[in-house]
Short mmCIF file of C-alpha atoms in Angstrom, two decimals:
data_model
loop_
_atom_site.label_atom_id
_atom_site.label_comp_id
_atom_site.label_asym_id
_atom_site.label_seq_id
_atom_site.Cartn_x
_atom_site.Cartn_y
_atom_site.Cartn_z
CA UNK A 27 43.97 19.54 5.54
CA UNK A 28 42.42 19.05 8.96
CA UNK A 29 40.48 22.30 8.57
CA UNK A 30 39.04 21.18 5.23
CA UNK A 31 38.08 17.83 6.71
CA UNK A 32 36.37 19.45 9.68
CA UNK A 33 34.60 21.93 7.40
CA UNK A 34 33.38 19.10 5.18
CA UNK A 35 32.13 17.19 8.20
CA UNK A 36 30.29 20.25 9.48
CA UNK A 37 28.63 20.81 6.11
CA UNK A 38 27.59 17.17 5.89
CA UNK A 39 26.15 17.28 9.41
CA UNK A 40 24.32 20.53 8.68
CA UNK A 41 22.83 19.03 5.53
CA UNK A 42 21.78 15.93 7.49
CA UNK A 43 20.11 18.05 10.19
CA UNK A 44 18.25 20.20 7.65
CA UNK A 45 17.11 17.11 5.73
CA UNK A 46 15.79 15.57 8.95
CA UNK A 47 13.90 18.78 9.76
CA UNK A 48 12.36 19.12 6.29
CA UNK A 49 11.45 15.45 6.08
CA UNK A 50 9.93 15.52 9.54
CA UNK A 51 7.94 18.62 8.64
CA UNK A 52 6.62 16.98 5.46
CA UNK A 53 5.59 13.90 7.43
CA UNK A 54 3.94 16.01 10.13
CA UNK A 55 1.97 18.14 7.65
CA UNK A 56 0.98 15.57 5.04
CA UNK A 57 0.81 12.09 6.54
CA UNK A 58 -1.59 12.69 9.49
CA UNK A 59 -4.27 13.92 7.10
CA UNK A 60 -3.80 10.81 4.98
CA UNK A 61 -3.85 8.61 8.10
CA UNK A 62 -7.07 10.22 9.36
CA UNK A 63 -8.73 9.83 5.96
CA UNK A 64 -7.67 6.18 5.64
CA UNK A 65 -8.78 5.34 9.18
CA UNK A 66 -12.20 6.97 8.74
CA UNK A 67 -12.76 5.25 5.39
CA UNK A 68 -11.68 1.90 6.82
CA UNK A 69 -13.94 2.24 9.87
CA UNK A 70 -16.95 3.26 7.76
CA UNK A 71 -16.31 0.51 5.21
CA UNK A 72 -16.08 -2.20 7.89
CA UNK A 73 -19.25 -0.85 9.51
CA UNK A 74 -21.03 -1.19 6.17
CA UNK A 75 -20.13 -4.86 5.74
CA UNK A 76 -23.50 -6.08 7.13
CA UNK A 77 -25.29 -4.01 4.49
CA UNK A 78 -23.26 -5.63 1.73
CA UNK A 79 -21.71 -2.38 0.49
CA UNK A 80 -18.69 -2.83 2.76
CA UNK A 81 -17.91 -6.17 1.15
CA UNK A 82 -17.19 -4.31 -2.08
CA UNK A 83 -15.34 -1.32 -0.58
CA UNK A 84 -13.31 -2.93 2.23
CA UNK A 85 -10.75 -4.79 0.05
CA UNK A 86 -10.12 -1.63 -1.94
CA UNK A 87 -9.80 0.64 1.11
CA UNK A 88 -7.64 -1.78 3.12
CA UNK A 89 -5.48 -2.19 0.03
CA UNK A 90 -5.00 1.57 0.07
CA UNK A 91 -4.06 1.42 3.76
CA UNK A 92 -1.45 -1.17 2.86
CA UNK A 93 -0.08 1.11 0.14
CA UNK A 94 0.23 3.98 2.64
CA UNK A 95 2.02 1.71 5.12
CA UNK A 96 4.34 0.48 2.37
CA UNK A 97 5.23 4.08 1.52
CA UNK A 98 6.19 4.65 5.17
CA UNK A 99 8.25 1.46 5.15
CA UNK A 100 10.12 2.65 2.08
CA UNK A 101 10.74 6.11 3.53
CA UNK A 102 11.97 4.59 6.80
CA UNK A 103 14.52 2.52 4.91
CA UNK A 104 15.63 5.26 2.51
CA UNK A 105 15.75 8.15 4.98
CA UNK A 106 16.94 6.55 8.22
CA UNK A 107 17.93 2.98 7.39
CA UNK A 108 15.10 1.61 9.57
CA UNK A 109 13.87 -1.57 7.93
CA UNK A 110 10.22 -2.38 8.64
CA UNK A 111 9.32 -5.89 7.48
CA UNK A 112 5.85 -6.80 6.28
CA UNK A 113 4.12 -10.15 6.67
CA UNK A 114 0.90 -9.93 4.70
CA UNK A 115 -0.86 -13.20 4.09
CA UNK A 116 -1.19 -14.16 0.42
CA UNK A 117 -4.58 -13.42 -1.07
CA UNK A 118 -6.42 -16.46 -2.47
CA UNK A 119 -6.33 -16.53 -6.26
CA UNK A 120 -9.57 -15.50 -8.01
CA UNK A 121 -11.20 -14.84 -4.64
CA UNK A 122 -14.65 -13.27 -4.58
CA UNK A 123 -15.21 -9.98 -2.68
CA UNK A 124 -16.48 -11.72 0.46
CA UNK A 125 -13.47 -14.05 0.60
CA UNK A 126 -11.09 -11.13 0.03
CA UNK A 127 -12.76 -9.08 2.76
CA UNK A 128 -12.68 -11.95 5.23
CA UNK A 129 -9.02 -12.71 4.44
CA UNK A 130 -8.03 -9.08 4.96
CA UNK A 131 -9.90 -8.78 8.26
CA UNK A 132 -8.20 -11.95 9.54
CA UNK A 133 -4.70 -10.82 8.51
CA UNK A 134 -2.74 -9.65 11.60
CA UNK A 135 -0.60 -7.37 9.43
CA UNK A 136 -3.68 -5.55 8.12
CA UNK A 137 -4.89 -5.10 11.70
CA UNK A 138 -1.56 -3.56 12.64
CA UNK A 139 -1.75 -1.27 9.62
CA UNK A 140 -5.08 0.12 10.84
CA UNK A 141 -3.74 0.45 14.41
CA UNK A 142 -0.74 2.29 13.04
CA UNK A 143 -3.02 4.88 11.45
CA UNK A 144 -4.21 5.84 14.95
CA UNK A 145 -0.66 6.03 16.27
CA UNK A 146 0.57 7.95 13.24
CA UNK A 147 -1.99 10.70 13.62
CA UNK A 148 -1.07 11.19 17.31
CA UNK A 149 2.33 10.10 18.61
CA UNK A 150 3.63 9.76 15.06
CA UNK A 151 2.73 13.39 14.36
CA UNK A 152 4.61 14.56 17.46
CA UNK A 153 7.77 12.53 16.78
CA UNK A 154 7.83 13.66 13.14
CA UNK A 155 7.38 17.33 14.07
CA UNK A 156 10.10 17.40 16.75
CA UNK A 157 13.11 17.61 14.37
CA UNK A 158 11.47 20.50 12.50
CA UNK A 159 10.66 22.31 15.76
CA UNK A 160 14.23 21.97 17.00
CA UNK A 161 15.67 23.34 13.77
CA UNK A 162 13.18 26.09 12.87
CA UNK A 163 11.99 27.33 16.29
CA UNK A 164 15.38 28.99 17.07
CA UNK A 165 14.86 31.22 14.01
CA UNK A 166 11.98 32.90 15.85
CA UNK A 167 14.23 33.57 18.84
CA UNK A 168 16.85 35.18 16.61
CA UNK A 169 14.16 37.27 14.90
CA UNK A 170 12.90 38.43 18.30
CA UNK A 171 16.40 39.58 19.26
CA UNK A 172 16.76 41.34 15.90
CA UNK A 173 13.81 43.61 16.69
CA UNK A 174 10.67 41.55 16.27
CA UNK A 175 10.00 41.96 19.99
CA UNK A 176 8.95 45.57 19.37
CA UNK A 177 5.86 44.54 17.41
CA UNK A 178 4.87 41.52 19.50
CA UNK A 179 3.55 43.50 22.42
CA UNK A 180 3.51 42.63 26.11
CA UNK A 181 2.76 39.11 27.27
CA UNK A 182 4.80 37.40 24.54
CA UNK A 183 6.82 34.39 25.67
CA UNK A 184 9.55 32.67 23.75
CA UNK A 185 9.72 29.25 25.34
CA UNK A 186 9.91 30.01 29.03
CA UNK A 187 11.38 33.50 28.48
CA UNK A 188 8.94 36.43 28.80
CA UNK A 189 9.99 39.02 26.22
CA UNK A 190 9.46 42.62 27.32
CA UNK A 191 12.56 44.42 26.07
CA UNK A 192 15.87 44.11 24.26
CA UNK A 193 17.55 42.34 27.19
CA UNK A 194 14.91 39.63 27.38
CA UNK A 195 14.95 39.45 23.56
CA UNK A 196 18.65 38.59 23.74
CA UNK A 197 17.76 35.96 26.35
CA UNK A 198 15.26 34.52 23.85
CA UNK A 199 18.03 34.41 21.22
CA UNK A 200 20.28 32.63 23.72
CA UNK A 201 17.56 30.04 24.31
CA UNK A 202 17.18 29.70 20.55
CA UNK A 203 20.92 29.08 20.22
CA UNK A 204 20.74 26.33 22.85
CA UNK A 205 17.82 24.72 21.02
CA UNK A 206 19.73 24.95 17.73
CA UNK A 207 22.73 23.18 19.28
CA UNK A 208 20.37 20.46 20.50
CA UNK A 209 18.88 20.25 17.01
CA UNK A 210 22.34 19.88 15.48
CA UNK A 211 22.96 16.92 17.74
CA UNK A 212 19.57 15.23 18.02
CA UNK A 213 17.38 16.12 15.00
CA UNK A 214 18.36 13.13 12.80
CA UNK A 215 18.04 10.78 15.77
CA UNK A 216 14.54 12.10 16.52
CA UNK A 217 13.44 11.37 12.95
CA UNK A 218 14.81 7.86 13.43
CA UNK A 219 12.72 7.59 16.61
CA UNK A 220 9.64 8.38 14.54
CA UNK A 221 10.36 5.50 12.18
CA UNK A 222 11.23 3.16 15.04
CA UNK A 223 7.84 3.96 16.53
CA UNK A 224 6.32 3.07 13.17
CA UNK A 225 8.25 -0.19 13.15
CA UNK A 226 7.12 -1.02 16.69
CA UNK A 227 3.49 -0.81 15.55
CA UNK A 228 3.72 -2.28 12.06
CA UNK A 229 6.07 -5.17 12.80
CA UNK A 230 4.05 -8.25 13.74
CA UNK A 231 7.17 -10.16 14.73
CA UNK A 232 6.66 -12.47 11.76
CA UNK A 233 8.56 -10.31 9.30
CA UNK A 234 11.89 -11.98 9.97
CA UNK A 235 10.28 -15.40 9.64
CA UNK A 236 8.68 -14.41 6.33
CA UNK A 237 11.99 -13.02 5.08
CA UNK A 238 13.74 -16.18 6.18
CA UNK A 239 11.24 -18.33 4.31
CA UNK A 240 11.70 -16.16 1.23
CA UNK A 241 15.49 -16.48 1.38
CA UNK A 242 15.30 -20.23 1.94
CA UNK A 243 12.92 -20.58 -1.00
CA UNK A 244 15.27 -18.65 -3.26
CA UNK A 245 18.39 -20.49 -2.12
CA UNK A 246 16.64 -23.85 -2.48
CA UNK A 247 15.70 -22.95 -6.05
CA UNK A 248 19.27 -21.84 -6.74
CA UNK A 249 20.62 -25.07 -5.24
CA UNK A 250 18.28 -27.18 -7.35
CA UNK A 251 19.15 -25.23 -10.51
CA UNK A 252 22.87 -25.46 -9.74
CA UNK A 253 22.66 -29.20 -9.12
CA UNK A 254 20.73 -29.73 -12.36
CA UNK A 255 23.28 -27.66 -14.30
CA UNK A 256 26.13 -29.60 -12.68
CA UNK A 257 24.55 -32.92 -13.63
CA UNK A 258 24.14 -31.73 -17.22
CA UNK A 259 27.77 -30.63 -17.29
CA UNK A 260 28.97 -34.01 -15.97
CA UNK A 261 26.82 -35.84 -18.49
CA UNK A 262 28.10 -33.66 -21.33
CA UNK A 263 31.74 -34.07 -20.28
CA UNK A 264 31.36 -37.84 -20.01
CA UNK A 265 29.59 -38.09 -23.34
CA UNK A 266 31.91 -35.79 -25.28
CA UNK A 267 35.14 -36.72 -23.53
CA UNK A 268 35.95 -39.92 -21.69
CA UNK A 269 33.03 -41.90 -23.10
CA UNK A 270 33.95 -41.06 -26.71
CA UNK A 271 37.56 -42.01 -26.09
CA UNK A 272 36.60 -45.30 -24.44
CA UNK A 273 34.30 -46.16 -27.36
CA UNK A 274 37.09 -45.39 -29.83
CA UNK A 275 39.52 -47.43 -27.76
CA UNK A 276 37.11 -50.38 -27.79
CA UNK A 277 36.85 -50.19 -31.57
CA UNK A 278 40.65 -50.05 -31.85
CA UNK A 279 40.97 -53.12 -29.65
CA UNK A 280 38.50 -54.97 -31.88
CA UNK A 281 40.52 -54.03 -34.93
CA UNK A 282 43.74 -55.09 -33.19
CA UNK A 283 42.23 -58.48 -32.44
CA UNK A 284 41.59 -59.03 -36.15
CA UNK A 285 45.03 -57.73 -37.22
CA UNK A 286 47.19 -59.69 -34.78
CA UNK A 287 47.82 -62.51 -37.26
CA UNK A 288 47.40 -60.62 -40.56
CA UNK A 289 49.32 -57.37 -39.88
CA UNK A 290 51.24 -57.38 -36.57
CA UNK A 291 52.89 -54.03 -37.36
CA UNK A 292 49.56 -52.30 -37.84
CA UNK A 293 48.29 -53.99 -34.70
CA UNK A 294 51.20 -52.54 -32.70
CA UNK A 295 50.43 -49.05 -34.00
CA UNK A 296 46.81 -49.40 -32.98
CA UNK A 297 47.89 -50.70 -29.55
CA UNK A 298 50.00 -47.59 -29.02
CA UNK A 299 47.06 -45.45 -30.12
CA UNK A 300 44.76 -47.29 -27.73
CA UNK A 301 47.25 -46.79 -24.91
CA UNK A 302 47.35 -43.04 -25.56
CA UNK A 303 43.55 -42.94 -25.67
CA UNK A 304 43.37 -44.77 -22.33
CA UNK A 305 45.79 -42.27 -20.75
CA UNK A 306 43.79 -39.33 -22.11
CA UNK A 307 40.50 -40.87 -20.95
CA UNK A 308 41.96 -41.46 -17.50
CA UNK A 309 43.14 -37.83 -17.37
CA UNK A 310 39.70 -36.58 -18.36
CA UNK A 311 38.06 -38.77 -15.74
CA UNK A 312 40.44 -37.41 -13.10
CA UNK A 313 39.64 -33.83 -14.19
CA UNK A 314 35.96 -34.65 -14.03
CA UNK A 315 36.29 -36.09 -10.52
CA UNK A 316 38.34 -33.05 -9.49
CA UNK A 317 35.55 -30.83 -10.80
CA UNK A 318 32.97 -32.73 -8.72
CA UNK A 319 34.93 -33.04 -5.50
CA UNK A 320 38.74 -32.78 -5.57
CA UNK A 321 40.47 -35.69 -3.80
CA UNK A 322 42.81 -33.28 -2.01
CA UNK A 323 39.76 -31.50 -0.56
CA UNK A 324 38.32 -34.74 0.76
CA UNK A 325 41.65 -35.99 2.12
CA UNK A 326 43.40 -32.88 3.43
CA UNK A 327 40.75 -30.21 3.85
CA UNK A 328 39.97 -26.77 2.51
CA UNK A 329 43.28 -25.08 3.29
CA UNK A 330 45.47 -27.57 1.42
CA UNK A 331 42.92 -27.77 -1.42
CA UNK A 332 43.13 -24.00 -1.94
CA UNK A 333 46.94 -24.16 -1.77
CA UNK A 334 46.89 -26.86 -4.47
CA UNK A 335 44.52 -24.71 -6.50
CA UNK A 336 46.88 -21.74 -6.20
CA UNK A 337 49.85 -23.80 -7.41
CA UNK A 338 48.08 -24.43 -10.73
CA UNK A 339 47.49 -20.72 -11.40
CA UNK A 340 49.72 -18.81 -13.85
CA UNK A 341 49.77 -15.85 -11.44
CA UNK A 342 51.86 -15.92 -8.22
CA UNK A 343 49.37 -16.55 -5.44
CA UNK A 344 50.00 -16.35 -1.69
CA UNK A 345 47.65 -18.39 0.52
CA UNK A 346 47.30 -17.82 4.28
CA UNK A 347 45.30 -20.40 6.23
CA UNK A 348 44.22 -20.24 9.87
CA UNK A 349 41.69 -23.05 10.27
CA UNK A 350 41.92 -25.01 13.53
CA UNK A 351 39.64 -27.73 12.17
CA UNK A 352 37.48 -28.79 9.26
CA UNK A 353 34.00 -27.71 8.27
CA UNK A 354 31.33 -30.07 7.02
CA UNK A 355 32.02 -31.50 3.58
CA UNK A 356 29.25 -29.53 1.78
CA UNK A 357 30.53 -26.26 3.26
CA UNK A 358 34.12 -27.07 2.30
CA UNK A 359 33.01 -27.93 -1.22
CA UNK A 360 31.02 -24.70 -1.61
CA UNK A 361 33.90 -22.62 -0.25
CA UNK A 362 36.44 -24.38 -2.49
CA UNK A 363 34.52 -23.85 -5.71
CA UNK A 364 33.69 -20.28 -4.71
CA UNK A 365 37.41 -19.54 -4.26
CA UNK A 366 38.13 -21.33 -7.53
CA UNK A 367 35.64 -19.15 -9.40
CA UNK A 368 36.97 -15.94 -7.85
CA UNK A 369 40.57 -16.90 -8.68
CA UNK A 370 39.58 -17.75 -12.23
CA UNK A 371 37.96 -14.33 -12.60
CA UNK A 372 41.07 -12.65 -11.21
CA UNK A 373 43.32 -14.46 -13.69
CA UNK A 374 41.07 -14.03 -16.74
CA UNK A 375 39.63 -10.55 -16.28
CA UNK A 376 41.60 -8.57 -13.71
CA UNK A 377 45.03 -8.65 -15.32
CA UNK A 378 46.53 -9.11 -11.86
CA UNK A 379 50.23 -9.84 -11.38
CA UNK A 380 49.78 -11.18 -7.85
CA UNK A 381 46.93 -12.62 -5.77
CA UNK A 382 46.49 -13.06 -2.03
CA UNK A 383 44.07 -15.53 -0.43
CA UNK A 384 43.29 -15.54 3.28
CA UNK A 385 41.19 -18.21 5.03
CA UNK A 386 40.37 -18.06 8.73
CA UNK A 387 37.60 -18.99 11.15
CA UNK A 388 36.37 -16.64 13.88
CA UNK A 389 33.23 -16.60 16.02
CA UNK A 390 31.47 -19.34 14.11
CA UNK A 391 32.17 -17.78 10.71
CA UNK A 392 34.43 -19.02 7.92
CA UNK A 393 35.87 -15.92 6.28
CA UNK A 394 37.71 -16.01 2.97
CA UNK A 395 39.18 -13.00 1.20
CA UNK A 396 40.76 -12.95 -2.26
CA UNK A 397 42.70 -9.81 -3.16
CA UNK A 398 44.39 -8.87 -6.42
CA UNK A 399 46.07 -5.74 -7.76
CA UNK A 400 44.35 -5.92 -11.12
CA UNK A 401 42.38 -3.35 -13.06
CA UNK A 402 39.34 -3.45 -10.77
CA UNK A 403 35.75 -2.77 -11.79
CA UNK A 404 34.40 -6.17 -10.70
CA UNK A 405 30.68 -6.18 -9.90
CA UNK A 406 28.09 -8.73 -8.83
CA UNK A 407 25.66 -8.84 -11.73
CA UNK A 408 23.43 -11.17 -13.64
CA UNK A 409 25.47 -13.53 -15.76
CA UNK A 410 28.76 -12.85 -13.97
CA UNK A 411 30.79 -15.48 -12.20
CA UNK A 412 30.43 -13.55 -8.94
CA UNK A 413 26.64 -13.85 -9.16
CA UNK A 414 27.06 -17.61 -9.34
CA UNK A 415 29.37 -17.53 -6.33
CA UNK A 416 26.79 -15.50 -4.39
CA UNK A 417 24.09 -18.06 -5.19
CA UNK A 418 26.37 -20.93 -4.17
CA UNK A 419 27.17 -19.31 -0.83
CA UNK A 420 23.53 -18.33 -0.27
CA UNK A 421 22.62 -22.01 0.01
CA UNK A 422 24.58 -22.03 3.28
CA UNK A 423 23.47 -18.56 4.45
CA UNK A 424 26.78 -17.25 3.23
CA UNK A 425 27.36 -13.73 1.92
CA UNK A 426 29.63 -12.21 -0.69
CA UNK A 427 31.04 -8.67 -0.67
CA UNK A 428 33.08 -7.06 -3.42
CA UNK A 429 35.26 -3.96 -3.22
CA UNK A 430 36.66 -3.19 -6.66
CA UNK A 431 37.23 0.48 -7.53
CA UNK A 432 38.35 1.31 -11.04
CA UNK A 433 42.08 0.76 -11.23
CA UNK A 434 42.03 -1.78 -8.41
CA UNK A 435 42.74 -3.35 -6.09
CA UNK A 436 39.88 -5.84 -5.93
CA UNK A 437 38.94 -7.60 -2.71
CA UNK A 438 36.30 -10.30 -2.69
CA UNK A 439 35.19 -11.36 0.80
CA UNK A 440 33.13 -14.46 1.47
CA UNK A 441 31.58 -15.46 4.81
CA UNK A 442 29.87 -18.75 5.62
CA UNK A 443 28.47 -19.52 9.10
CA UNK A 444 29.76 -22.93 10.17
CA UNK A 445 31.43 -24.85 12.96
CA UNK A 446 34.78 -26.61 12.69
CA UNK A 447 35.46 -30.09 13.99
#
């Protein structure tokens, strides 16, 4: 078993090294030519701006430079997990060619794209080629030892080894073996260095701010949509539930008032009916209040509120709480309803016979995990309850992670940055 595991790890590493070498070779052979072409076209186009021709060509050419940079960003993320943010300024709507040209020339991200073209055709070429050299150069040393040295003639050097006979050819093969070992260890890391160099040039330092603004915009929209939907739900529940019962009860009381002297027996029946209606209306109002903000959550905190929630479930649920204090009320509310939604999903869809809930706070992070031994297969998708939970948590910079292989178990983990008081 250990041998198979080691063999699988070796194969995976070999595949990773070869991929790094091939990808680096492709970058070294293809991208510098594209970078040189883009840089020359951009320089010529900008130089032609005073003549008027550059005003027409510059937006198109700089747009192409942006496309090339975006391709490198995508490759960096897909091949090495190096994320390179972009922070292009929005282009004015319906802008004329002069306005577009001026906006592009004033955009710091566009300036970095052009600077990156220079770096890519020089240092970028070297860092992309290194993984390929480390992997493929040893093949020449092995070929030399296999007899190639006989046709190379005097004065041939392999690395720092002068090859003049079979003995020195074996020395060249030894050097090739050392280089191959280095390639096995460092080739993928060298390709990552290439993309980190790209990131160092392309990243203006505003990418994180732009991403943060984008996330805040999305979460604000989600919060507004959620609040509007919640208000509509409350209005609908009041109109269709408690309000209808109170109206009916008022009509019954009016009828009772008229029947007190004429038909006391009928009046008593209507009084009993009105009493039942008042109890039902009160229950619906309590459920409505619990759906807005449960009293137990306000009075006793998140831990006890989740325990109370678990007691109402038809599935045995074990709750573990390690919270040395209380979070802000909005955070507690978001966490409570997130747990409620996850538990509801587990009961309705997972077919679980037991559920575990764990709440604890570490290093400024409220962490909640809900685990069940149901059928599994839960995913975060459009229209699912988990997607709603993710949006709810996103308002507070929270994250949701789901592990749910087919056949179970399912673990839903929620994290919300917050402080406890």
